[in-house]
Coordinates of C-alpha atoms in Angstrom, one line a residue:
Chain U
M1314 CA 0.0 0.0 0.0
G1315 CA 2.8 2.4 1.0
L1316 CA 4.7 1.6 -2.2
V1317 CA 1.6 2.1 -4.3
L1318 CA 0.8 5.4 -2.7
A1319 CA 4.5 6.5 -3.0
D1320 CA 4.5 5.3 -6.7
S1321 CA 1.5 7.4 -7.4
L1322 CA 3.0 10.4 -5.7
L1323 CA 6.1 10.0 -7.9
K1324 CA 4.0 9.6 -10.9
Q1325 CA 2.1 12.8 -10.0
E1326 CA 5.3 14.7 -9.5
L1327 CA 6.8 13.5 -12.7
E1328 CA 3.7 14.7 -14.5
R1329 CA 3.9 18.0 -12.7
V1330 CA 7.5 18.4 -13.8
Q1331 CA 6.5 17.5 -17.4
A1332 CA 3.8 20.1 -17.4
D1333 CA 6.0 22.8 -15.8
V1334 CA 8.9 22.2 -18.1
D1335 CA 6.6 22.2 -21.2
G1336 CA 5.0 25.4 -20.0
A1337 CA 8.3 27.1 -19.5
F1338 CA 9.7 26.0 -22.9
D1339 CA 6.5 27.3 -24.5
G1340 CA 7.2 30.7 -23.0
L1341 CA 10.9 30.6 -23.8
L1342 CA 10.4 29.7 -27.5
P1343 CA 7.8 31.9 -29.1
T1344 CA 7.7 31.3 -32.9
P1345 CA 9.3 34.3 -34.7
E1346 CA 7.6 36.1 -37.6
D1347 CA 10.5 35.6 -40.0
S1348 CA 12.1 32.5 -41.6
R1349 CA 13.6 31.5 -38.3
A1350 CA 10.2 30.1 -37.6
R1351 CA 11.2 26.7 -39.0
L1352 CA 14.1 26.5 -36.7
V1353 CA 12.1 27.4 -33.6
E1354 CA 9.3 25.0 -34.6
A1355 CA 11.9 22.2 -34.8
M1356 CA 13.3 23.2 -31.4
R1357 CA 9.8 23.1 -29.9
Y1358 CA 9.1 19.7 -31.6
A1359 CA 12.3 18.3 -30.1
V1360 CA 11.8 19.6 -26.6
I1361 CA 8.1 20.0 -25.8
G1362 CA 5.8 17.0 -24.9
G1363 CA 8.2 14.1 -25.0
G1364 CA 10.4 12.2 -22.6
K1365 CA 10.2 11.3 -18.9
R1366 CA 11.9 14.5 -17.8
V1367 CA 14.1 12.5 -15.4
R1368 CA 16.8 15.1 -15.4
P1369 CA 14.6 18.1 -14.6
F1370 CA 12.8 16.0 -12.0
L1371 CA 16.1 15.2 -10.3
L1372 CA 17.1 18.9 -10.4
I1373 CA 13.8 20.3 -9.3
T1374 CA 13.3 17.7 -6.5
T1375 CA 16.8 18.2 -5.1
A1376 CA 16.4 22.0 -5.3
G1377 CA 13.0 21.6 -3.5
M1378 CA 14.7 19.8 -0.6
Y1379 CA 16.6 23.1 0.1
G1380 CA 13.7 25.5 -0.3
V1381 CA 14.6 26.8 -3.8
S1382 CA 11.8 28.6 -5.6
R1383 CA 9.9 26.4 -8.1
T1384 CA 10.3 28.9 -10.9
A1385 CA 14.1 29.0 -10.6
A1386 CA 14.3 25.3 -10.4
V1387 CA 12.0 24.8 -13.4
R1388 CA 14.1 27.2 -15.5
A1389 CA 17.3 25.3 -14.6
G1390 CA 15.4 22.1 -15.3
C1391 CA 14.7 23.4 -18.8
A1392 CA 18.4 24.1 -19.3
I1393 CA 19.4 20.6 -18.5
E1394 CA 16.5 19.2 -20.6
A1395 CA 17.5 21.4 -23.5
I1396 CA 21.0 19.8 -23.4
H1397 CA 19.5 16.3 -23.1
A1398 CA 17.1 17.0 -26.0
Y1399 CA 19.9 18.5 -28.3
S1400 CA 22.0 15.3 -27.6
L1401 CA 19.1 13.1 -28.7
V1402 CA 18.5 15.1 -31.9
H1403 CA 22.1 14.8 -32.9
D1404 CA 22.5 11.2 -31.8
D1405 CA 19.5 10.3 -33.9
L1406 CA 21.0 11.8 -37.1
P1407 CA 21.7 9.5 -40.1
C1408 CA 25.5 9.9 -39.5
M1409 CA 25.2 8.9 -35.9
D1410 CA 22.6 6.3 -34.7
N1411 CA 20.3 6.8 -37.7
D1412 CA 17.1 6.5 -35.7
D1413 CA 13.7 7.3 -37.3
V1414 CA 11.5 7.2 -34.1
R1415 CA 11.9 8.9 -30.8
H1416 CA 9.3 9.3 -28.0
G1417 CA 6.9 7.5 -30.4
K1418 CA 7.1 10.1 -33.2
P1419 CA 9.4 10.7 -36.1
T1420 CA 12.9 12.0 -35.1
V1421 CA 13.6 15.7 -35.9
H1422 CA 15.5 15.0 -39.1
K1423 CA 12.6 12.8 -40.3
A1424 CA 9.9 15.4 -39.4
Y1425 CA 12.0 18.3 -40.8
D1426 CA 15.4 17.6 -42.5
V1427 CA 18.9 16.8 -41.5
A1428 CA 20.3 20.4 -41.7
T1429 CA 17.4 21.7 -39.6
A1430 CA 18.0 18.9 -37.1
V1431 CA 21.7 19.8 -36.8
L1432 CA 20.8 23.5 -36.3
A1433 CA 17.9 22.9 -33.9
G1434 CA 20.2 20.8 -31.8
D1435 CA 22.8 23.6 -31.8
A1436 CA 20.2 26.2 -31.0
L1437 CA 18.8 24.1 -28.0
H1438 CA 22.4 23.8 -26.8
A1439 CA 22.8 27.6 -26.8
L1440 CA 19.4 28.0 -25.2
A1441 CA 20.5 26.0 -22.2
F1442 CA 23.2 28.5 -21.4
E1443 CA 21.2 31.5 -22.3
I1444 CA 18.7 30.4 -19.7
L1445 CA 21.3 29.7 -17.0
G1446 CA 23.1 33.0 -17.7
D1447 CA 19.9 35.0 -17.4
P1448 CA 19.3 36.8 -14.0
V1449 CA 15.7 35.6 -14.2
T1450 CA 16.9 32.1 -13.3
S1451 CA 18.8 33.2 -10.2
N1452 CA 19.6 36.8 -9.0
D1453 CA 22.8 35.4 -7.5
P1454 CA 25.5 35.6 -10.2
F1455 CA 27.7 33.0 -8.4
T1456 CA 24.8 30.5 -8.6
R1457 CA 24.4 31.2 -12.3
A1458 CA 28.1 30.8 -13.1
E1459 CA 28.3 27.6 -11.0
L1460 CA 25.2 26.2 -12.9
V1461 CA 26.8 27.0 -16.2
H1462 CA 30.1 25.4 -15.3
A1463 CA 28.5 22.2 -13.9
L1464 CA 26.3 21.7 -17.0
A1465 CA 29.0 22.6 -19.6
A1466 CA 31.5 20.2 -18.0
A1467 CA 29.0 17.4 -17.9
S1468 CA 28.0 17.8 -21.5
G1469 CA 31.3 18.3 -23.2
H1470 CA 34.3 16.1 -24.2
N1471 CA 34.9 15.1 -20.6
G1472 CA 31.2 14.2 -20.2
M1473 CA 28.3 13.3 -22.4
A1474 CA 30.0 14.1 -25.8
G1475 CA 33.1 12.1 -24.8
G1476 CA 30.9 9.2 -23.8
Q1477 CA 29.1 9.4 -27.1
M1478 CA 32.5 9.2 -29.0
M1479 CA 33.5 6.2 -27.0
D1480 CA 30.1 4.6 -27.8
M1481 CA 30.6 5.3 -31.5
L1482 CA 33.9 3.5 -31.4
A1483 CA 32.5 0.6 -29.3
E1484 CA 31.0 -1.3 -32.3
G1485 CA 32.8 -4.6 -32.4
A1486 CA 35.4 -3.4 -29.9
D1487 CA 36.5 -5.7 -27.2
F1488 CA 35.2 -3.7 -24.2
D1489 CA 35.2 -5.1 -20.7
L1490 CA 32.9 -4.2 -17.9
R1491 CA 35.2 -1.5 -16.6
T1492 CA 35.3 0.2 -19.9
V1493 CA 31.5 0.0 -20.5
T1494 CA 31.0 1.4 -17.0
R1495 CA 33.3 4.3 -17.7
L1496 CA 31.6 4.9 -21.1
Q1497 CA 28.2 5.0 -19.5
Q1498 CA 29.3 7.2 -16.6
L1499 CA 30.3 9.7 -19.2
K1500 CA 27.5 9.2 -21.8
T1501 CA 24.5 9.3 -19.4
G1502 CA 25.8 9.4 -15.9
A1503 CA 27.5 12.8 -16.1
L1504 CA 24.3 14.6 -17.0
L1505 CA 22.2 12.8 -14.4
S1506 CA 24.8 13.7 -11.8
A1507 CA 24.8 17.3 -13.1
A1508 CA 21.0 17.4 -12.5
V1509 CA 21.4 16.6 -8.8
E1510 CA 24.5 18.9 -8.6
M1511 CA 22.6 21.8 -10.2
G1512 CA 19.7 21.3 -7.7
A1513 CA 22.3 21.5 -4.9
I1514 CA 23.9 24.6 -6.4
L1515 CA 20.5 26.4 -6.6
G1516 CA 20.0 25.3 -2.9
K1517 CA 23.4 26.8 -2.0
V1518 CA 24.5 23.5 -0.5
P1519 CA 28.2 24.0 0.3
E1520 CA 30.6 22.0 -1.8
E1521 CA 31.5 19.7 1.2
G1522 CA 27.9 18.9 1.8
R1523 CA 27.3 17.5 -1.7
G1524 CA 29.2 14.2 -1.3
Y1525 CA 26.2 12.0 -0.5
L1526 CA 24.1 13.6 -3.3
R1527 CA 26.9 12.9 -5.8
A1528 CA 27.1 9.3 -4.6
Y1529 CA 23.3 9.0 -4.9
A1530 CA 23.4 10.4 -8.5
R1531 CA 26.3 8.1 -9.5
D1532 CA 24.4 5.0 -8.3
I1533 CA 21.1 5.9 -9.9
G1534 CA 22.9 6.9 -13.1
L1535 CA 24.5 3.5 -13.4
A1536 CA 21.3 1.7 -12.3
F1537 CA 19.4 3.7 -14.9
Q1538 CA 21.8 2.6 -17.7
I1539 CA 21.7 -1.1 -16.7
A1540 CA 17.9 -0.9 -16.7
D1541 CA 18.1 0.8 -20.1
D1542 CA 20.2 -2.1 -21.4
L1543 CA 17.7 -4.6 -19.9
L1544 CA 14.8 -2.8 -21.6
D1545 CA 16.8 -2.7 -24.8
H1546 CA 17.3 -6.4 -24.5
E1547 CA 13.8 -7.4 -23.4
G1548 CA 11.5 -4.4 -23.8
D1549 CA 8.7 -3.5 -26.0
E1550 CA 9.4 -1.1 -28.9
A1551 CA 5.9 0.4 -28.8
K1552 CA 6.2 1.3 -25.1
A1553 CA 9.8 2.5 -25.5
G1554 CA 8.9 4.7 -28.5
K1555 CA 12.2 4.0 -30.2
T1556 CA 14.0 1.2 -32.0
L1557 CA 15.4 -1.4 -29.7
R1558 CA 18.2 -4.1 -29.9
K1559 CA 20.4 -2.1 -32.1
D1560 CA 23.5 -2.5 -29.9
E1561 CA 23.1 -6.3 -30.0
G1562 CA 22.9 -6.2 -33.8
Q1563 CA 26.1 -4.1 -33.9
G1564 CA 27.9 -6.4 -31.5
K1565 CA 28.4 -3.6 -28.9
A1566 CA 29.2 -4.6 -25.4
T1567 CA 26.5 -3.7 -22.9
F1568 CA 25.9 -4.5 -19.3
V1569 CA 23.6 -7.3 -20.3
S1570 CA 25.9 -8.8 -22.9
L1571 CA 28.8 -8.7 -20.4
M1572 CA 27.0 -9.9 -17.2
G1573 CA 23.9 -11.7 -18.5
A1574 CA 20.4 -10.4 -17.9
E1575 CA 19.9 -12.0 -14.4
Q1576 CA 23.1 -10.6 -13.0
A1577 CA 22.4 -7.2 -14.6
R1578 CA 19.0 -7.1 -13.0
H1579 CA 20.5 -7.9 -9.6
Q1580 CA 23.2 -5.3 -10.0
A1581 CA 20.7 -2.6 -11.0
K1582 CA 18.6 -3.4 -7.9
A1583 CA 21.7 -3.3 -5.6
L1584 CA 22.7 0.1 -7.0
S1585 CA 19.2 1.4 -6.5
E1586 CA 19.2 0.3 -2.9
Q1587 CA 22.7 1.7 -2.4
A1588 CA 21.5 5.0 -3.8
V1589 CA 18.6 5.1 -1.3
G1590 CA 21.2 4.4 1.4
H1591 CA 23.1 7.6 0.6
L1592 CA 20.0 9.6 1.6
A1593 CA 19.9 8.2 5.1
S1594 CA 20.6 11.6 6.7
H1595 CA 17.4 13.0 5.2
G1596 CA 13.8 12.6 6.4
Q1597 CA 10.7 12.4 4.2
E1598 CA 11.8 15.5 2.2
A1599 CA 14.0 13.0 0.2
D1600 CA 11.2 10.5 -0.3
L1601 CA 10.7 11.4 -4.0
L1602 CA 14.5 10.9 -4.7
R1603 CA 14.1 7.5 -2.9
E1604 CA 11.1 6.6 -5.1
L1605 CA 12.9 7.7 -8.2
A1606 CA 15.8 5.4 -7.4
R1607 CA 13.3 2.5 -7.3
F1608 CA 11.5 3.7 -10.4
V1609 CA 14.6 3.8 -12.6
V1610 CA 15.1 0.1 -12.2
E1611 CA 11.4 -0.9 -12.3
R1612 CA 10.2 1.2 -15.2
D1613 CA 9.0 -0.5 -18.4
R1614 CA 10.0 2.3 -20.8
Chain A
M1483 CA 53.8 55.7 -43.9
G1484 CA 51.5 56.0 -40.9
L1485 CA 49.1 53.6 -42.4
V1486 CA 51.9 51.1 -43.2
L1487 CA 53.2 51.3 -39.7
A1488 CA 49.7 50.9 -38.2
D1489 CA 49.0 48.1 -40.6
S1490 CA 52.0 46.3 -39.4
L1491 CA 51.1 46.9 -35.7
L1492 CA 47.7 45.4 -36.5
K1493 CA 49.3 42.5 -38.3
Q1494 CA 51.6 41.9 -35.3
E1495 CA 48.7 42.1 -32.9
L1496 CA 46.6 39.7 -34.9
E1497 CA 49.5 37.3 -35.0
R1498 CA 50.0 37.7 -31.2
V1499 CA 46.3 36.9 -30.6
Q1500 CA 46.6 33.8 -32.9
A1501 CA 49.6 32.6 -30.9
D1502 CA 47.9 33.3 -27.6
V1503 CA 44.6 31.6 -28.5
D1504 CA 46.4 28.6 -30.0
G1505 CA 48.5 28.2 -26.9
A1506 CA 45.5 28.5 -24.6
F1507 CA 43.6 25.9 -26.7
D1508 CA 46.6 23.6 -26.5
G1509 CA 46.4 23.8 -22.7
L1510 CA 42.6 23.4 -22.6
L1511 CA 42.5 20.4 -24.8
P1512 CA 45.0 17.7 -23.7
T1513 CA 44.5 14.5 -25.7
P1514 CA 42.9 11.9 -23.4
E1515 CA 44.3 8.3 -22.9
D1516 CA 41.1 6.6 -23.9
S1517 CA 39.0 6.4 -27.0
R1518 CA 37.8 10.0 -26.5
A1519 CA 41.2 10.9 -28.1
R1520 CA 39.7 10.9 -31.6
L1521 CA 37.1 13.5 -30.4
V1522 CA 39.7 15.8 -28.8
E1523 CA 42.0 15.5 -31.9
A1524 CA 39.1 16.6 -34.1
M1525 CA 38.4 19.5 -31.8
R1526 CA 42.0 20.5 -31.9
Y1527 CA 42.1 20.2 -35.7
A1528 CA 39.1 22.5 -35.9
V1529 CA 40.2 25.1 -33.5
I1530 CA 44.0 25.3 -33.5
G1531 CA 46.1 27.0 -36.2
G1532 CA 43.4 28.3 -38.6
G1533 CA 41.5 31.5 -39.1
K1534 CA 42.1 35.1 -38.7
R1535 CA 41.0 35.2 -35.1
V1536 CA 39.0 38.4 -35.7
R1537 CA 36.5 37.6 -32.8
P1538 CA 39.2 37.0 -30.1
F1539 CA 41.1 40.0 -31.4
L1540 CA 38.0 42.2 -31.0
L1541 CA 37.4 40.8 -27.5
I1542 CA 41.0 41.0 -26.3
T1543 CA 41.6 44.5 -27.8
T1544 CA 38.4 45.9 -26.3
A1545 CA 39.2 44.3 -22.9
G1546 CA 42.8 45.7 -23.2
M1547 CA 41.4 49.3 -23.5
Y1548 CA 39.9 48.8 -20.0
G1549 CA 43.0 47.2 -18.3
V1550 CA 41.7 43.6 -18.3
S1551 CA 44.4 41.0 -17.7
R1552 CA 45.6 39.4 -20.9
T1553 CA 45.1 35.9 -19.5
A1554 CA 41.4 36.5 -18.7
A1555 CA 40.8 38.1 -22.1
V1556 CA 42.6 35.3 -24.0
R1557 CA 40.4 32.7 -22.2
A1558 CA 37.2 34.5 -23.1
G1559 CA 38.6 34.9 -26.6
C1560 CA 39.0 31.1 -26.8
A1561 CA 35.4 30.8 -25.7
I1562 CA 34.1 32.9 -28.6
E1563 CA 36.5 31.3 -31.0
A1564 CA 35.2 27.9 -29.9
I1565 CA 31.7 29.0 -30.8
H1566 CA 32.9 30.3 -34.2
A1567 CA 34.8 27.1 -34.9
Y1568 CA 31.9 24.8 -33.9
S1569 CA 29.6 26.8 -36.3
L1570 CA 32.1 26.4 -39.2
V1571 CA 32.4 22.7 -38.5
H1572 CA 28.6 22.2 -38.6
D1573 CA 28.1 24.7 -41.5
D1574 CA 30.6 22.7 -43.6
L1575 CA 28.7 19.4 -43.1
P1576 CA 27.4 17.6 -46.2
C1577 CA 23.8 18.3 -45.0
M1578 CA 24.5 22.0 -44.7
D1579 CA 26.9 23.8 -47.1
N1580 CA 28.8 20.6 -48.0
D1581 CA 32.3 22.2 -48.1
D1582 CA 35.5 20.2 -48.4
V1583 CA 38.0 22.8 -47.7
R1584 CA 38.3 25.3 -44.8
H1585 CA 41.4 27.4 -43.9
G1586 CA 43.2 25.7 -46.8
K1587 CA 42.8 22.2 -45.4
P1588 CA 40.2 19.5 -45.5
T1589 CA 37.1 20.2 -43.4
V1590 CA 36.6 18.2 -40.2
H1591 CA 34.1 15.7 -41.7
K1592 CA 36.6 15.1 -44.6
A1593 CA 39.6 14.7 -42.3
Y1594 CA 37.7 12.5 -39.8
D1595 CA 34.1 11.6 -40.6
V1596 CA 30.6 13.2 -40.4
A1597 CA 29.7 11.8 -37.0
T1598 CA 33.0 12.9 -35.5
A1599 CA 32.5 16.4 -37.0
V1600 CA 29.0 16.7 -35.5
L1601 CA 30.3 15.6 -32.1
A1602 CA 33.5 17.8 -32.2
G1603 CA 31.3 20.8 -33.0
D1604 CA 29.0 19.9 -30.0
A1605 CA 32.0 19.5 -27.7
L1606 CA 33.5 22.8 -28.8
H1607 CA 30.2 24.4 -28.1
A1608 CA 30.2 23.0 -24.6
L1609 CA 33.8 24.0 -24.1
A1610 CA 33.0 27.6 -24.7
F1611 CA 30.7 27.7 -21.8
E1612 CA 32.9 25.5 -19.6
I1613 CA 35.7 28.1 -20.1
L1614 CA 33.4 31.1 -19.3
G1615 CA 31.8 29.4 -16.2
D1616 CA 35.3 28.6 -14.8
P1617 CA 36.6 31.0 -12.0
V1618 CA 40.0 30.9 -13.7
T1619 CA 38.5 33.2 -16.5
S1620 CA 37.3 35.8 -14.0
N1621 CA 37.1 35.6 -10.2
D1622 CA 34.0 37.8 -10.4
P1623 CA 30.9 35.6 -10.8
F1624 CA 28.8 38.5 -12.2
T1625 CA 31.3 38.9 -15.0
R1626 CA 31.2 35.1 -15.7
A1627 CA 27.4 35.0 -15.8
E1628 CA 27.3 38.1 -18.0
L1629 CA 29.8 36.6 -20.5
V1630 CA 27.8 33.4 -20.7
H1631 CA 24.6 35.3 -21.3
A1632 CA 26.0 37.5 -24.0
L1633 CA 27.7 34.6 -25.9
A1634 CA 24.7 32.2 -25.6
A1635 CA 22.2 34.9 -26.8
A1636 CA 24.5 35.8 -29.8
S1637 CA 24.9 32.2 -30.9
G1638 CA 21.4 30.7 -30.5
H1639 CA 18.1 30.9 -32.4
N1640 CA 17.9 34.7 -31.9
G1641 CA 21.5 35.1 -33.2
M1642 CA 23.9 33.0 -35.3
A1643 CA 21.9 29.8 -35.5
G1644 CA 18.8 31.8 -36.5
G1645 CA 20.8 33.6 -39.2
Q1646 CA 22.1 30.3 -40.5
M1647 CA 18.5 29.0 -40.7
M1648 CA 17.4 32.1 -42.7
D1649 CA 20.5 31.6 -44.9
M1650 CA 19.5 28.0 -45.6
L1651 CA 16.1 29.1 -46.7
A1652 CA 17.5 31.9 -48.8
E1653 CA 18.3 29.7 -51.8
G1654 CA 16.1 31.0 -54.7
A1655 CA 14.1 33.2 -52.2
D1656 CA 13.2 36.7 -53.2
F1657 CA 15.2 38.5 -50.5
D1658 CA 15.5 42.3 -50.5
L1659 CA 18.4 44.3 -49.1
R1660 CA 16.6 44.7 -45.8
T1661 CA 16.1 41.0 -45.3
V1662 CA 19.7 40.2 -46.3
T1663 CA 21.0 42.8 -43.9
R1664 CA 18.9 41.3 -41.1
L1665 CA 20.0 37.8 -42.0
Q1666 CA 23.7 38.8 -41.9
Q1667 CA 23.3 40.8 -38.7
L1668 CA 22.2 37.5 -37.1
K1669 CA 24.5 35.1 -38.9
T1670 CA 27.8 37.0 -38.5
G1671 CA 27.0 40.3 -36.9
A1672 CA 25.7 38.9 -33.6
L1673 CA 28.9 37.1 -32.8
L1674 CA 31.2 40.0 -33.8
S1675 CA 29.1 42.3 -31.6
A1676 CA 29.3 39.7 -28.8
A1677 CA 33.1 39.9 -29.1
V1678 CA 33.2 43.6 -28.4
E1679 CA 30.4 43.3 -25.7
M1680 CA 32.4 40.5 -23.9
G1681 CA 35.5 42.7 -23.9
A1682 CA 33.4 45.5 -22.3
I1683 CA 31.9 43.0 -19.8
L1684 CA 35.4 41.9 -18.8
G1685 CA 36.4 45.6 -18.5
K1686 CA 33.3 46.2 -16.3
V1687 CA 32.2 49.0 -18.6
P1688 CA 28.7 49.9 -17.3
E1689 CA 25.8 49.0 -19.5
E1690 CA 25.1 52.6 -20.4
G1691 CA 28.7 53.2 -21.5
R1692 CA 28.6 50.4 -24.1
G1693 CA 26.5 52.2 -26.7
Y1694 CA 29.2 53.5 -29.0
L1695 CA 31.1 50.1 -28.7
R1696 CA 27.9 48.4 -29.9
A1697 CA 27.5 50.9 -32.7
Y1698 CA 31.2 50.2 -33.7
A1699 CA 30.6 46.5 -33.6
R1700 CA 27.4 46.7 -35.7
D1701 CA 29.1 48.8 -38.4
I1702 CA 32.2 46.6 -38.7
G1703 CA 30.0 43.5 -38.6
L1704 CA 28.1 44.7 -41.7
A1705 CA 31.2 46.0 -43.4
F1706 CA 32.9 42.6 -42.7
Q1707 CA 30.0 40.8 -44.4
I1708 CA 29.8 43.1 -47.4
A1709 CA 33.6 42.6 -47.8
D1710 CA 33.1 38.9 -47.5
D1711 CA 30.5 39.0 -50.3
L1712 CA 32.9 41.0 -52.5
L1713 CA 35.7 38.5 -51.8
D1714 CA 33.3 35.7 -52.6
H1715 CA 32.5 37.4 -55.9
E1716 CA 36.0 38.5 -56.9
G1717 CA 38.4 36.7 -54.6
D1718 CA 41.0 34.0 -55.1
E1719 CA 40.1 30.5 -53.8
A1720 CA 43.7 29.6 -52.9
K1721 CA 44.0 32.7 -50.7
A1722 CA 40.6 32.3 -49.2
G1723 CA 41.3 28.7 -48.3
K1724 CA 37.7 27.8 -49.1
T1725 CA 35.3 27.3 -52.0
L1726 CA 34.0 30.6 -53.4
R1727 CA 31.0 31.7 -55.5
K1728 CA 28.6 29.1 -54.1
D1729 CA 25.9 31.6 -53.2
E1730 CA 25.9 32.9 -56.8
G1731 CA 25.5 29.4 -58.1
Q1732 CA 22.6 28.8 -55.8
G1733 CA 20.9 32.1 -56.7
K1734 CA 21.2 33.4 -53.1
A1735 CA 20.8 37.1 -52.7
T1736 CA 24.0 38.8 -51.4
F1737 CA 25.0 42.4 -50.9
V1738 CA 26.8 42.2 -54.2
S1739 CA 23.9 40.7 -56.1
L1740 CA 21.5 43.3 -54.7
M1741 CA 23.7 46.5 -54.9
G1742 CA 26.3 45.6 -57.5
A1743 CA 30.0 45.4 -56.7
E1744 CA 30.8 49.1 -56.9
Q1745 CA 28.0 50.2 -54.6
A1746 CA 28.9 47.4 -52.2
R1747 CA 32.5 48.5 -52.1
H1748 CA 31.4 52.0 -51.4
Q1749 CA 29.0 50.9 -48.7
A1750 CA 31.6 48.8 -46.9
K1751 CA 34.0 51.7 -46.9
A1752 CA 31.4 54.1 -45.5
L1753 CA 30.5 51.6 -42.7
S1754 CA 34.2 51.2 -41.9
E1755 CA 34.6 55.0 -41.6
Q1756 CA 31.4 55.3 -39.6
A1757 CA 32.7 52.6 -37.2
V1758 CA 35.9 54.6 -36.7
G1759 CA 33.8 57.6 -36.0
H1760 CA 32.1 55.8 -33.1
L1761 CA 35.5 55.6 -31.3
A1762 CA 36.0 59.4 -31.3
S1763 CA 35.8 59.7 -27.5
H1764 CA 38.9 57.4 -27.3
G1765 CA 42.6 58.3 -27.7
Q1766 CA 45.3 56.0 -29.1
E1767 CA 44.2 53.1 -26.9
A1768 CA 41.5 52.5 -29.6
D1769 CA 43.9 52.6 -32.5
L1770 CA 43.9 48.9 -33.0
L1771 CA 40.1 48.9 -33.2
R1772 CA 40.3 51.7 -35.8
E1773 CA 42.9 49.8 -37.8
L1774 CA 40.7 46.7 -37.7
A1775 CA 37.8 48.6 -39.1
R1776 CA 39.9 49.5 -42.1
F1777 CA 41.4 46.0 -42.4
V1778 CA 38.0 44.2 -42.6
V1779 CA 37.2 46.1 -45.8
E1780 CA 40.7 46.0 -47.3
R1781 CA 41.7 42.4 -46.6
D1782 CA 42.2 40.0 -49.5
R1783 CA 41.0 36.8 -47.7

């Protein structure tokens, strides 16, 4: 009963974050009167109305634990979601993963064209930092500069983009568990960690008080990716809203190919529990983060 | 004689900026030990050793007028050059302008591959904001946040990326002089203006004192673009280090096609003189900016 109730609270809160983020993007991206309209429409197509919003949820929920205003947290949530969305638009390109479907609808280069998709990704990338640099997000310049630094470091060559490069070279490569773990910590873990970190920055949590939040983020990041590999291996394409089992076809090493499905499931669950353990110093204000840690390994899409 | 001497000072200073920016990028981009090496090598290929460095020059020279430390100005100069470089890498892609040669060498997607070029552009984009968010660039967080906001706004859908979208749709379109001016103010003018603005931000020039610097930047931005159209029309491909006369072949409206070469040359010169006029309140500390205004319309590449 407790779990059902908590699950439903988590679901409600994820939906609230989705609505808030969509509403904020709608305000941030009015369609211009000139021929830039096509670009802004493609940006809106990529960023409004799709995805679970796990990164903004993590950011907004962490910020909420420290009394940050919802408006500020939602804006910073939009910044991290804009980075996530641009990375999906570019990853889906014909020259990269060549995917036709994302969030159950045609990818941006299918709905528009490849050039518009490249440009829409670039413009979403810039939008993220325009939001964070804007005094409307936080009137404290130190907070703004810290948010920018955390997000840029997590998304560049030492973070997400670096992980994507490793992933591109992984096809047929003889990767061991250690290398796949490192790759995934960069490709998806860095941005999930940045979400929690940015919540803590907005909450003015001092550097030395962020250790357990970082440990939580690291564990759910890895659990999230192992669960993703399991869903890719066993999941339903219609529910996932994207093409599955491409890694297997390309001979890429994944957590499932390296450990087997049973061991991977066990490992994801252990990491999820470990993540919850890092929140022991918190009371019920951290319940949503605890529920999310369980959700990331139990979700079916 | 005076002009020759000043020209040679400008040339020296442009070369000094090139050397400083290259040196800073070399330090910012050590090649990693893992498979991200390919990504970082492509970033270095795109950003080290090519280009006139007009944007860092504008930023560093403006900052120098207000006593900013050279190190800080060079770092911010690297940030704006990283944005410029990423935009060239993406503009050169087969799906965009499909160019094989840039700065006299193969474009990034030719030297590496298309996927690596997309990713190297993305990683350079992130690097720009990682540099600006870093306290090493300025220990004043307000300055860092302002730099981020100026650069992100100038490069996103309301700046460079928006202009590039308009340019993509310009093929065969019935554009008049007003629309081409607007397109170019976004596509190249916004970033050139941001260079001067960022120098003023580093120099803590108050908002209300930046008007004439903005007017200078606007004028040289437009003069620069008209000169570019003239070079594209009349220039030498070997000197330019890129393919010329593509716009003409595609029936795109340019300043030259709309005004004719003679009128365009006249207009570029008038804008250059007007730009110099905006610096009247300055003494010889603005001589380099004056020389640059002349250089942008007299250059042969």
